[in-house]
Structure formats: C-alpha cells, structure tokens
Short mmCIF file of C-alpha atoms and ligand atoms in Angstrom, two decimals:
data_model
loop_
_atom_site.label_atom_id
_atom_site.label_comp_id
_atom_site.label_asym_id
_atom_site.label_seq_id
_atom_site.Cartn_x
_atom_site.Cartn_y
_atom_site.Cartn_z
CA MET I 1 -0.01 0.02 0.00
CA GLN I 2 1.26 3.47 -0.95
CA ARG I 3 2.16 5.82 1.89
CA HIS I 4 0.61 9.26 1.77
CA ARG I 5 2.74 12.36 2.09
CA GLN I 6 0.73 15.13 3.71
CA ALA I 7 1.02 18.58 2.16
CA ILE I 8 3.73 20.75 3.79
CA TRP I 9 3.72 24.46 2.95
CA GLY I 10 6.43 26.74 4.07
CA ASP I 11 8.50 29.79 3.60
CA ASP I 12 12.28 29.50 3.49
CA ASP I 13 12.54 31.76 6.49
CA ALA I 14 9.88 30.01 8.60
CA ALA I 15 11.36 26.67 9.71
CA GLY I 16 9.73 24.82 6.82
CA LEU I 17 6.15 25.39 8.00
CA GLU I 18 3.50 27.78 6.87
CA PRO I 19 4.20 30.96 8.84
CA LEU I 20 1.63 32.60 11.12
CA LEU I 21 -0.28 35.46 9.65
CA VAL I 22 1.54 37.94 11.90
CA GLU I 23 4.84 36.53 10.73
CA LYS I 24 3.91 37.43 7.13
CA GLY I 25 3.93 41.16 8.04
CA THR I 26 1.67 43.48 9.96
CA GLU I 27 0.36 46.97 9.41
CA THR I 28 -0.44 49.39 12.26
CA VAL I 29 -3.84 50.91 11.90
CA ALA I 30 -5.57 53.58 13.98
CA VAL I 31 -8.65 52.45 15.93
CA SER I 32 -11.58 54.78 15.64
CA GLU I 33 -12.52 56.37 18.91
CA ILE I 34 -15.64 55.18 20.65
CA GLU I 35 -17.26 56.08 23.92
CA THR I 36 -16.41 53.38 26.43
CA SER I 37 -16.42 52.91 30.14
CA LEU I 38 -13.35 50.63 30.01
CA PRO I 39 -10.30 51.90 31.95
CA ASP I 40 -7.59 53.49 29.78
CA GLU I 41 -5.10 50.65 30.31
CA LEU I 42 -7.55 48.26 28.57
CA THR I 43 -8.06 50.40 25.48
CA ARG I 44 -5.66 51.27 22.67
CA ASP I 45 -5.39 53.81 19.83
CA THR I 46 -3.67 51.62 17.28
CA ILE I 47 -3.65 47.93 16.50
CA ALA I 48 -1.21 45.80 14.47
CA LEU I 49 -3.09 43.70 11.94
CA PRO I 50 -1.72 41.17 9.43
CA SER I 51 -1.24 42.91 6.15
CA LEU I 52 -2.31 40.50 3.40
CA SER I 53 -4.29 40.48 0.17
CA GLU I 54 -7.37 38.30 -0.16
CA PRO I 55 -5.58 35.58 -2.20
CA GLU I 56 -2.77 35.40 0.32
CA LEU I 57 -5.28 35.00 3.15
CA ALA I 58 -7.31 32.36 1.32
CA ARG I 59 -4.16 30.44 0.42
CA HIS I 60 -2.92 30.59 4.01
CA TYR I 61 -5.95 28.90 5.39
CA THR I 62 -6.24 26.43 2.48
CA ARG I 63 -2.60 25.43 3.09
CA LEU I 64 -3.17 24.98 6.82
CA SER I 65 -6.19 22.76 6.08
CA GLN I 66 -4.00 20.63 3.77
CA MET I 67 -1.47 20.15 6.56
CA ASN I 68 -4.16 18.86 8.80
CA TYR I 69 -6.24 15.70 9.03
CA GLY I 70 -9.96 15.83 9.80
CA ILE I 71 -13.20 14.00 9.27
CA ASP I 72 -13.59 15.81 5.94
CA SER I 73 -10.27 14.38 4.70
CA GLY I 74 -10.74 10.74 5.64
CA PRO I 75 -12.00 8.13 8.13
CA TYR I 76 -11.61 8.71 11.83
CA PRO I 77 -12.24 5.33 13.47
CA LEU I 78 -11.77 6.36 17.15
CA GLY I 79 -13.51 3.68 19.21
CA SER I 80 -15.67 5.07 21.97
CA CYS I 81 -14.35 8.61 21.35
CA THR I 82 -16.34 8.45 18.07
CA MET I 83 -15.62 11.19 15.56
CA LYS I 84 -18.56 10.74 13.35
CA TYR I 85 -19.07 12.51 9.99
CA ASN I 86 -21.44 15.43 10.50
CA PRO I 87 -23.80 15.98 7.57
CA LYS I 88 -23.43 19.52 6.26
CA PHE I 89 -27.15 20.24 6.23
CA THR I 90 -27.08 20.35 10.01
CA GLU I 91 -24.48 23.11 9.79
CA ASP I 92 -26.77 25.00 7.41
CA VAL I 93 -29.64 24.77 9.95
CA ALA I 94 -27.41 26.09 12.71
CA ALA I 95 -26.01 28.89 10.51
CA ASP I 96 -29.45 30.18 9.56
CA PRO I 97 -29.76 33.65 11.09
CA ALA I 98 -33.18 32.66 12.43
CA SER I 99 -31.36 30.14 14.64
CA SER I 100 -29.46 32.77 16.63
CA VAL I 101 -31.51 33.49 19.72
CA HIS I 102 -30.31 35.48 22.71
CA PRO I 103 -30.57 33.30 25.86
CA ASP I 104 -32.17 36.08 27.87
CA ARG I 105 -35.09 36.65 25.57
CA ASP I 106 -38.49 36.50 27.11
CA GLU I 107 -40.02 33.03 26.60
CA ARG I 108 -43.12 34.47 24.89
CA THR I 109 -40.88 35.77 22.06
CA VAL I 110 -38.97 32.49 21.48
CA GLN I 111 -41.82 30.01 21.09
CA GLY I 112 -40.30 28.37 18.09
CA THR I 113 -36.97 27.75 19.86
CA LEU I 114 -38.82 26.33 22.86
CA GLU I 115 -40.82 24.11 20.57
CA VAL I 116 -37.62 22.65 19.16
CA TYR I 117 -36.31 22.08 22.71
CA HIS I 118 -39.55 20.39 23.60
CA GLU I 119 -39.48 18.15 20.50
CA LEU I 120 -35.89 17.19 21.17
CA GLN I 121 -36.66 16.43 24.85
CA SER I 122 -39.44 14.16 23.59
CA SER I 123 -37.55 12.48 20.78
CA LEU I 124 -34.55 11.69 23.02
CA ALA I 125 -36.88 10.33 25.73
CA GLU I 126 -38.52 8.09 23.09
CA ILE I 127 -35.14 6.91 21.68
CA GLY I 128 -33.75 6.08 25.18
CA GLY I 129 -36.97 4.76 26.69
CA MET I 130 -36.87 7.43 29.33
CA ASP I 131 -39.69 9.57 30.72
CA ALA I 132 -38.05 12.98 30.88
CA VAL I 133 -34.90 14.60 29.47
CA SER I 134 -32.83 17.67 30.29
CA LEU I 135 -30.87 19.21 27.42
CA GLN I 136 -28.62 21.29 29.67
CA PRO I 137 -25.35 19.38 30.24
CA PRO I 138 -22.69 20.50 27.79
CA ALA I 139 -20.87 17.14 27.18
CA GLY I 140 -21.14 13.45 27.88
CA ALA I 141 -18.95 13.74 30.93
CA ALA I 142 -21.09 16.67 32.23
CA GLY I 143 -24.17 14.50 31.64
CA GLU I 144 -22.61 11.72 33.76
CA PHE I 145 -21.94 14.16 36.63
CA THR I 146 -25.48 15.52 36.34
CA GLY I 147 -26.86 11.98 36.40
CA ILE I 148 -24.88 11.04 39.49
CA LEU I 149 -26.09 14.20 41.23
CA ILE I 150 -29.63 13.12 40.43
CA MET I 151 -28.85 9.65 41.85
CA LYS I 152 -27.60 11.39 45.01
CA ALA I 153 -30.65 13.59 45.30
CA PHE I 154 -32.82 10.44 45.03
CA HIS I 155 -30.98 8.72 47.89
CA GLU I 156 -31.08 11.92 49.94
CA ALA I 157 -34.83 12.16 49.53
CA ASN I 158 -35.10 8.54 50.75
CA GLY I 159 -32.97 9.37 53.79
CA GLU I 160 -30.28 6.94 52.62
CA SER I 161 -27.54 9.24 51.39
CA LYS I 162 -25.26 8.64 54.46
CA GLN I 163 -25.50 4.89 54.05
CA ARG I 164 -25.19 4.71 50.24
CA THR I 165 -21.64 5.80 49.61
CA GLU I 166 -20.51 3.57 46.72
CA VAL I 167 -20.90 3.63 42.98
CA ILE I 168 -19.88 0.50 41.11
CA VAL I 169 -18.00 1.03 37.79
CA PRO I 170 -16.64 -1.75 35.52
CA THR I 171 -12.88 -1.67 35.07
CA SER I 172 -13.24 -1.17 31.30
CA ALA I 173 -15.42 1.93 31.74
CA HIS I 174 -14.37 5.32 30.36
CA GLY I 175 -12.31 7.37 32.79
CA THR I 176 -15.06 9.96 33.07
CA ASN I 177 -17.32 7.41 34.80
CA PHE I 178 -14.83 7.06 37.68
CA ALA I 179 -14.28 10.79 37.79
CA SER I 180 -18.00 11.68 37.76
CA ALA I 181 -18.77 9.32 40.65
CA ALA I 182 -15.79 10.58 42.65
CA MET I 183 -16.58 14.24 41.98
CA ALA I 184 -20.06 13.69 43.32
CA GLY I 185 -18.45 12.39 46.55
CA TYR I 186 -18.85 8.64 46.04
CA ASP I 187 -16.36 5.89 46.65
CA VAL I 188 -15.77 4.07 43.40
CA VAL I 189 -15.92 0.31 43.53
CA GLU I 190 -14.23 -1.24 40.48
CA LEU I 191 -15.74 -4.32 38.98
CA ALA I 192 -13.40 -6.52 36.89
CA GLU I 193 -15.09 -7.98 33.81
CA GLY I 194 -15.60 -11.72 33.34
CA GLU I 195 -13.53 -13.82 30.95
CA ASP I 196 -15.88 -13.04 28.03
CA GLY I 197 -15.48 -9.31 28.51
CA ARG I 198 -18.96 -8.83 30.04
CA VAL I 199 -20.04 -8.03 33.56
CA ASP I 200 -19.49 -10.99 35.85
CA VAL I 201 -22.94 -11.30 37.42
CA GLU I 202 -21.71 -13.14 40.53
CA ALA I 203 -18.95 -10.53 41.10
CA LEU I 204 -21.55 -7.79 40.79
CA ARG I 205 -23.81 -9.59 43.32
CA ALA I 206 -20.86 -9.76 45.70
CA ALA I 207 -19.96 -6.08 45.17
CA THR I 208 -23.54 -4.76 45.90
CA SER I 209 -24.72 -4.01 49.42
CA ASP I 210 -26.64 -1.48 51.48
CA ALA I 211 -23.83 0.93 50.61
CA THR I 212 -24.51 0.76 46.86
CA ALA I 213 -25.80 3.99 45.41
CA GLY I 214 -25.68 2.73 41.84
CA LEU I 215 -23.94 1.07 38.95
CA MET I 216 -22.64 2.91 35.89
CA LEU I 217 -22.61 0.83 32.73
CA THR I 218 -22.51 1.22 28.97
CA ASN I 219 -24.13 -1.32 26.67
CA PRO I 220 -22.63 -2.46 24.34
CA ASN I 221 -19.69 -2.06 26.63
CA THR I 222 -16.35 -0.48 25.67
CA LEU I 223 -15.29 -3.80 24.08
CA GLY I 224 -18.32 -3.43 21.80
CA VAL I 225 -19.80 -6.50 23.55
CA PHE I 226 -23.47 -6.52 24.41
CA GLU I 227 -24.30 -7.15 28.11
CA ARG I 228 -26.77 -9.97 27.56
CA ASP I 229 -27.46 -10.30 31.30
CA ILE I 230 -28.59 -6.71 31.58
CA GLU I 231 -32.02 -7.55 33.03
CA GLU I 232 -30.41 -9.65 35.78
CA ILE I 233 -27.85 -6.93 36.37
CA ALA I 234 -30.67 -4.39 36.74
CA ASP I 235 -32.49 -6.64 39.19
CA ILE I 236 -29.33 -7.16 41.32
CA VAL I 237 -28.72 -3.35 41.58
CA HIS I 238 -32.39 -2.52 42.17
CA GLU I 239 -32.81 -5.18 44.83
CA ALA I 240 -29.85 -3.74 46.67
CA GLY I 241 -31.62 -0.33 46.59
CA GLY I 242 -29.29 1.24 43.98
CA LEU I 243 -29.96 2.88 40.61
CA LEU I 244 -28.68 1.99 37.17
CA TYR I 245 -26.87 4.64 35.16
CA TYR I 246 -26.40 4.24 31.39
CA ASP I 247 -23.39 5.83 29.71
CA GLY I 248 -24.83 6.68 26.28
CA ALA I 249 -21.49 6.69 24.46
CA ASN I 250 -22.50 3.54 22.57
CA LEU I 251 -26.12 4.27 21.92
CA ASN I 252 -25.61 4.32 18.16
CA ALA I 253 -25.39 0.51 18.29
CA LEU I 254 -28.91 0.32 19.71
CA LEU I 255 -30.77 3.05 17.81
CA GLY I 256 -34.23 1.84 16.88
CA ARG I 257 -33.55 -1.65 18.15
CA ALA I 258 -33.32 -1.55 21.95
CA ARG I 259 -33.70 1.12 24.64
CA PRO I 260 -31.75 1.56 27.86
CA GLY I 261 -35.05 2.36 29.67
CA ASP I 262 -36.47 -1.01 28.70
CA MET I 263 -33.30 -2.72 29.96
CA GLY I 264 -33.87 -1.34 33.43
CA PHE I 265 -31.69 1.78 33.37
CA ASP I 266 -33.01 4.66 35.54
CA ILE I 267 -30.72 7.50 34.35
CA MET I 268 -28.73 7.95 31.12
CA HIS I 269 -26.85 10.52 29.14
CA TYR I 270 -26.82 10.89 25.36
CA ASN I 271 -23.53 11.89 23.67
CA VAL I 272 -25.03 13.80 20.77
CA HIS I 273 -21.65 13.98 19.03
CA LYS I 274 -21.40 10.21 19.01
CA THR I 275 -24.98 9.30 18.20
CA PHE I 276 -26.57 12.24 16.42
CA ALA I 277 -23.78 13.67 14.32
CA THR I 278 -22.98 16.94 15.98
CA PRO I 279 -19.31 18.05 16.01
CA HIS I 280 -17.25 17.22 19.06
CA GLY I 281 -15.96 20.71 18.91
CA GLY I 282 -12.28 19.97 19.70
CA GLY I 283 -13.08 20.61 23.35
CA GLY I 284 -15.55 23.28 22.36
CA PRO I 285 -19.29 23.33 22.83
CA GLY I 286 -21.01 19.98 22.97
CA ALA I 287 -24.10 18.53 24.51
CA GLY I 288 -24.81 15.55 26.80
CA PRO I 289 -28.53 15.53 27.59
CA VAL I 290 -29.70 13.42 30.52
CA GLY I 291 -32.75 11.22 30.53
CA VAL I 292 -34.48 9.77 33.64
CA THR I 293 -37.47 7.63 34.59
CA ALA I 294 -40.66 9.33 35.80
CA ASP I 295 -39.76 9.14 39.52
CA LEU I 296 -36.50 11.01 38.96
CA ALA I 297 -37.89 13.82 36.69
CA GLN I 298 -38.37 16.03 39.77
CA TYR I 299 -34.54 16.26 40.19
CA LEU I 300 -33.62 17.26 36.61
CA PRO I 301 -31.63 20.46 36.09
CA ALA I 302 -33.61 23.67 35.57
CA PRO I 303 -35.13 24.98 33.45
CA GLN I 304 -37.16 22.39 31.57
CA VAL I 305 -39.58 23.11 28.76
CA ARG I 306 -43.20 21.99 28.82
CA GLU I 307 -46.24 22.60 26.69
CA VAL I 308 -49.36 24.10 28.33
CA ASP I 309 -52.40 24.97 26.13
CA ASN I 310 -50.29 25.14 22.95
CA THR I 311 -47.75 27.45 24.58
CA TYR I 312 -44.22 26.41 25.54
CA GLU I 313 -42.97 27.53 28.94
CA LEU I 314 -39.94 27.06 31.16
CA PHE I 315 -40.31 25.50 34.54
CA VAL I 316 -38.21 24.37 37.46
CA PRO I 317 -38.73 20.72 38.46
CA ASP I 318 -39.88 20.40 42.04
CA HIS I 319 -36.58 19.19 43.55
CA SER I 320 -34.24 20.28 40.77
CA ILE I 321 -30.50 19.80 41.42
CA GLY I 322 -30.16 23.33 39.97
CA LYS I 323 -28.37 24.49 36.84
CA VAL I 324 -25.45 22.61 35.34
CA HIS I 325 -24.80 25.08 32.46
CA ASP I 326 -25.70 28.56 31.38
CA ALA I 327 -29.11 29.15 29.84
CA MET I 328 -30.55 25.89 28.57
CA GLY I 329 -27.40 24.24 27.26
CA ASN I 330 -25.54 24.62 23.96
CA TRP I 331 -28.54 25.52 21.76
CA LEU I 332 -26.86 25.32 18.35
CA VAL I 333 -25.33 21.95 19.06
CA LEU I 334 -28.71 20.70 20.25
CA LEU I 335 -30.36 22.18 17.14
CA LYS I 336 -27.95 20.12 14.92
CA ALA I 337 -28.87 16.97 16.79
CA HIS I 338 -32.54 17.76 16.37
CA ALA I 339 -32.09 18.38 12.66
CA TYR I 340 -30.26 15.05 12.30
CA ILE I 341 -32.93 13.09 14.17
CA GLU I 342 -35.77 14.70 12.19
CA ARG I 343 -34.11 14.20 8.83
CA LEU I 344 -33.34 10.52 9.45
CA GLY I 345 -36.60 9.68 11.21
CA ALA I 346 -37.21 6.39 12.97
CA GLU I 347 -36.32 4.27 9.95
CA GLY I 348 -33.08 6.23 9.26
CA LEU I 349 -31.90 5.90 12.83
CA ARG I 350 -32.55 2.13 12.73
CA ASP I 351 -30.62 2.00 9.51
CA ALA I 352 -27.71 3.90 11.07
CA SER I 353 -27.37 1.35 13.89
CA ALA I 354 -27.48 -1.49 11.32
CA LYS I 355 -24.71 0.09 9.30
CA ALA I 356 -22.59 0.94 12.37
CA ILE I 357 -22.66 -2.71 13.32
CA LEU I 358 -22.17 -4.02 9.83
CA ASN I 359 -19.22 -1.75 9.19
CA ALA I 360 -17.46 -2.70 12.45
CA ASN I 361 -17.95 -6.41 11.79
CA TYR I 362 -16.82 -6.15 8.16
CA LEU I 363 -13.65 -4.23 9.10
CA ALA I 364 -12.74 -6.63 11.81
CA THR I 365 -12.83 -9.53 9.35
CA GLN I 366 -10.52 -7.68 6.96
CA ILE I 367 -7.66 -7.00 9.35
CA GLU I 368 -4.84 -9.37 10.30
CA LEU I 369 -4.86 -8.50 14.00
CA GLU I 370 -6.43 -10.56 16.74
CA VAL I 371 -9.79 -9.38 18.09
CA PRO I 372 -10.00 -11.22 21.48
CA PHE I 373 -13.58 -10.47 22.54
CA GLY I 374 -16.85 -10.80 20.65
CA PRO I 375 -19.39 -10.98 19.17
CA PHE I 376 -19.18 -7.24 19.12
CA HIS I 377 -21.46 -4.52 17.82
CA HIS I 378 -20.48 -1.06 16.58
CA GLU I 379 -16.84 -1.17 17.66
CA PHE I 380 -14.17 -3.80 18.28
CA VAL I 381 -10.94 -3.86 20.20
CA ALA I 382 -8.06 -5.44 18.27
CA SER I 383 -4.66 -6.18 19.84
CA ALA I 384 -1.49 -4.86 18.28
CA GLY I 385 0.14 -8.03 19.65
CA GLU I 386 3.88 -7.63 20.01
CA GLN I 387 3.80 -4.07 18.68
CA ASP I 388 3.24 -1.01 20.80
CA ALA I 389 -0.33 0.22 20.09
CA ALA I 390 0.70 3.90 20.20
CA ASP I 391 3.50 3.31 17.65
CA PHE I 392 1.13 1.28 15.52
CA ALA I 393 -1.36 4.13 15.52
CA LYS I 394 1.30 6.75 14.64
CA ARG I 395 2.41 4.63 11.67
CA MET I 396 -1.19 4.38 10.37
CA LEU I 397 -1.03 8.16 9.86
CA ASP I 398 1.64 7.56 7.18
CA TYR I 399 -0.89 5.54 5.22
CA GLY I 400 -3.27 8.49 5.09
CA VAL I 401 -5.86 7.38 7.69
CA HIS I 402 -6.53 8.41 11.23
CA PRO I 403 -5.77 5.63 13.71
CA PRO I 404 -8.16 4.09 16.26
CA THR I 405 -8.20 4.81 20.00
CA THR I 406 -5.18 3.19 21.69
CA LYS I 407 -4.29 1.34 24.91
CA TRP I 408 -7.85 1.25 26.27
CA PRO I 409 -9.61 -0.74 27.54
CA GLU I 410 -6.66 -2.31 29.30
CA VAL I 411 -8.20 -5.77 29.43
CA VAL I 412 -6.89 -6.12 25.80
CA SER I 413 -3.13 -5.89 25.57
CA GLU I 414 -1.94 -3.11 23.26
CA ALA I 415 -5.54 -2.26 22.47
CA LEU I 416 -6.64 -0.67 19.20
CA MET I 417 -10.26 0.26 19.82
CA THR I 418 -11.88 0.76 16.45
CA GLU I 419 -15.19 2.23 15.44
CA PRO I 420 -15.62 2.91 11.75
CA THR I 421 -19.18 4.33 12.26
CA GLU I 422 -22.08 3.94 9.90
CA ALA I 423 -21.01 6.74 7.65
CA GLU I 424 -18.15 4.97 5.86
CA SER I 425 -18.40 3.15 2.53
CA LYS I 426 -16.92 -0.31 1.77
CA ASP I 427 -14.14 1.38 -0.23
CA THR I 428 -13.16 3.46 2.82
CA LEU I 429 -13.29 0.40 5.11
CA ASP I 430 -11.03 -1.43 2.64
CA LYS I 431 -8.60 1.46 2.69
CA LEU I 432 -8.61 1.40 6.51
CA ALA I 433 -8.07 -2.37 6.52
CA ALA I 434 -5.20 -2.01 4.06
CA ALA I 435 -3.54 0.55 6.38
CA PHE I 436 -3.95 -1.77 9.41
CA ASN I 437 -2.43 -4.67 7.44
CA ALA I 438 0.43 -2.62 5.95
CA VAL I 439 1.50 -1.63 9.53
CA CYS I 440 1.07 -5.18 10.77
CA ASN I 441 3.72 -6.33 8.35
CA GLU I 442 6.28 -3.71 9.21
CA ASP I 443 9.06 -4.03 11.79
CA ALA I 444 9.12 -2.26 15.11
CA GLN I 445 11.77 0.24 13.95
CA ALA I 446 9.53 1.71 11.24
CA LEU I 447 6.82 2.16 13.82
CA GLU I 448 8.98 3.77 16.55
CA THR I 449 9.93 6.78 14.44
CA ALA I 450 6.50 7.23 12.75
CA PRO I 451 4.87 9.32 11.51
CA GLY I 452 7.33 10.34 8.79
CA GLU I 453 4.89 11.47 6.07
CA THR I 454 2.80 13.98 8.05
CA ALA I 455 3.34 17.75 8.12
CA VAL I 456 4.40 17.47 11.74
CA GLY I 457 6.34 14.45 13.03
CA ARG I 458 5.99 12.77 16.36
CA ILE I 459 5.42 15.31 19.08
CA ASP I 460 6.25 15.09 22.75
CA GLN I 461 2.71 14.43 23.97
CA THR I 462 3.52 14.99 27.63
CA SER I 463 4.90 18.45 27.03
CA ALA I 464 2.08 19.24 24.64
CA ALA I 465 -0.40 18.34 27.37
CA ARG I 466 1.45 19.96 30.30
CA ASN I 467 2.88 23.09 28.66
CA PRO I 468 0.45 23.95 25.88
CA ARG I 469 1.19 26.99 23.77
CA LEU I 470 -2.24 28.19 23.07
CA SER I 471 -1.41 31.50 21.44
CA TRP I 472 1.09 32.77 18.86
CA HIS I 473 2.19 35.22 21.59
CA HIS I 474 4.04 32.24 23.14
CA LEU I 475 6.28 32.15 20.09
CA GLU I 476 7.39 35.71 20.47
C1 PLP H 501 -17.63 5.50 27.04
C2 PLP H 501 -17.56 7.00 27.16
N1 PLP H 501 -18.24 7.61 28.14
C3 PLP H 501 -18.24 8.93 28.30
C4 PLP H 501 -17.47 9.79 27.53
C5 PLP H 501 -17.45 11.23 27.77
O1 PLP H 501 -18.09 11.94 26.74
P1 PLP H 501 -17.70 13.45 26.34
O2 PLP H 501 -16.47 13.36 25.49
O3 PLP H 501 -18.89 13.96 25.57
O4 PLP H 501 -17.50 14.18 27.60
C6 PLP H 501 -16.68 9.15 26.48
C7 PLP H 501 -15.88 10.08 25.62
O5 PLP H 501 -15.30 9.77 24.63
C8 PLP H 501 -16.73 7.78 26.30
O6 PLP H 501 -16.04 7.15 25.34
#
C-alpha cells in the first residue's frame, strides 16, 4: 500500500512550515474612537493587523487545512471517542440567522426555539426509553456528573444518602465514569469484567450491598460486547436499593432496536456527538442531555420546557438539582442533533445502527490482527500483539488514515479500539483495513519513528499536554 505524504507548505525563512499570519507582516492601523467605560489601560489607539491580500489570506488557510487531518479528509475510527461525519445540512440549519437566539429573551418571544427544545426532549426520551430529558449538560462527561447528582438527590430524599456511599463502575469503563462518581463524593468500587469481557454477574452480586448508590454501565460495553445479562444486572442493583446509570456513548449501536429504559436503566446521558452527528468541537461546545425515569424527573436540572395549552414555557422541576450550564445548554449543538434526528426519522436511525454494526464487523474480518472479545457490535478492540499500540497508531497516519483509540480498555493488551461508524463506505473500510495490514507487516523500527509522512512528526505528547502553547504570543 502506498504511503501518503501530507502537504507541507512553508517559507524558506519559517522553519519549513506555513508561517503565522503575523509573521507574514503587519500594518499598524488607527482604531476609531468610541465612547467606552473601559479603563484606559484596557483600550488602545492603534492595532497591528496582518497585512495580506485576499488571495494570500485564502491560500494561508487552505494550506493549513492541507497540513491537517480531519473527518472531511478521511475516516476517523476512534472507538468510543467516536468522531462521526457530520452531515453539512445540520451546519446550514445552525448557521441560519433565524437560529441565533439570545438566551435572555422572554419566553413568549422564542416560542419556536422552545418548541424545538420540547421536541428534542421528547424524541430523546422516546429513543432512550426514558420519561423525561434535560438538554442542559454541555458534554457526555457533564451528563454523567449531572446523572450522578440526580442519583444522590434520590438517595437523599429517601434518607439513605449517608448509608449509600458507593458507585460500582466496571474496570473497562471510560475514565469519566470514575471521575463523575468521585466528583459527586462517592467511593468508586471497580468491577473486573468476566472472561468473556462482560459484567461477571456473581462478582456484581458480591459487590452490591446497602452501601450501593448505583452502577454505571454502557451497553454495548467499551469492548463493543452486548451485556446480555442486563435484566439480571438491573435486578441485582435494584434489589440492593441502587440505581442503574447508562453511559450513552455507545447508543448508536442500539438506535431503533433496543432502549436503555427497557433494559432497566434509571438515568442515562446521550452523547449527541457520538450518536446524532454533531461536532465534538475539539473541546468546544457539545451537548450531553440526561434522561431519567418518571420518579426522577423532579430532580432534573432547571429550566425544563413544557407545553401548556399550545404554549411552551420554562419551569423548574420540584426538587431540581439546579443548573449545570448557562441558559438551557448549547442551543446550536442541540439544534444540529434535532435536525439530524428529524431528517433521518425512525427508519433512518434504525438503519444507522445496522450500518454501524455491519461496518465494524466487516472491518474486523478484513484486518490481520487478533480481536480477542466478541461478538461485538459497533466497535471492536483489536490487539497490536507484540507491537506498541501507540507506535502502531502513529504509523497508520503515514498511510493516510486516522488511527483508532489506543491502549484502552486495558483488558486487551496493546488495544486498538476501532469504530468505523455507519457513515463509511466499503471502499473506505477497505482502505482502512489495508492501512492496518500494511502496518502489521512492518518491523518495530519503522513504527517507533513514525509518523514520517505527516506535516508534523512525532510530538512530545507529555509536554504538549502539560505546557500547551495556546497562542502565537508564546512564540514571540
Ligand atoms: C464510554 C464513554 N463515556 C463517556 C465519555 C465522555 O463523553 P464526552 O467526550 O462527551 O465528555 C466518552 C468520551 O469519549 C466515552 O467514550
């Protein structure tokens, strides 16, 4: 398989990479005077702006985009952290000037917006088998934290909050599950999975007690394996007096086929960027709505939207845990999710889950790596075997594809957690498989120095995380 050299644009005097706009030259321009109450030290009379013609500016950004890799350039098979292709029509809906609504507008003047909120609350409730939904949390992890606060409010109302101090989390769960439970003040009890990668029912029984506040679970789990004993699992947790929390990261495997509410889950979050094709936002705005059963609706964050006599109004649930985000959440992200759900409809969503599962199963049969657990659904975890999974992933970049999630879950050694998603064609899956197989057949040395064909080579990830340079000022 041919390796792919990524475009590299540079000036001779700029270390081989496309220079920053300010490095291309600036022009000092006077700022027109305006009345302001800002103190003098925060205002200025002149400002240095990049001095470029329109073609220079257009080329600068086009070049930068060609040095980058994104979902619009190729597949992005990050298992669990799903980077799904986002249909462009949802962007058009969000960019429509009519979609821009100030959060402080009086509710009588934003009836259309509230109607969309209400419809989305209802369609998510229907999809998840829940009775009520809050759209407020701004990400999956924020949804988890919100859900655990609701769990806590429920135990407090029953006078059991002092006794119920533990939340059970499977070892293979996403790190945010442990963090959400701990941030809400719970002791986290780790539950090792059974030999087949699923919850070990007897181990769960042994771990539950009067101290159990709840269990956090995703189904299919992070190995892509469906928890077939889910009804028994729910009974064990409920009989112990705990609640069942569903991490919605893998909901796209169930769409239109099975519902967490019907499996016995009491609280769940929806990762709209994983299931309903909204952008993840590179750490920017997201949404992680939370659904609950009827008994728990009184604890949802405020405000909620309801319909009374053909009018939409905001209300605060009786024992609301309060606000978890400004206004009513990230409206434009939610609007994209709504547009996606409405465009696909029930049949389209069911079709999406079929394709997500088919694509993962097809890809897994095309690669030469071992996939230790199965049968799996929308994602699978392959093992890089003797190779280091991180090196393996870096080398895949040289073949022009984004690699899978690496080194997690730890139950698979040198894990490559792969989720092609429903959006990819057979041709793209074959290209991905060819990249996996090309790297499989290379020696460790080629992998250790990879990537060699990308605009930027291997970076020091620890320094990048600990000492990020977030502004061009840092280069000065
Ligand atoms: C299984 C699982 N749960 C929760 C989360 C957290 O979601 P978010 O990234 O929206 O905070 C992730 C994120 O990738 C995940 O994979």
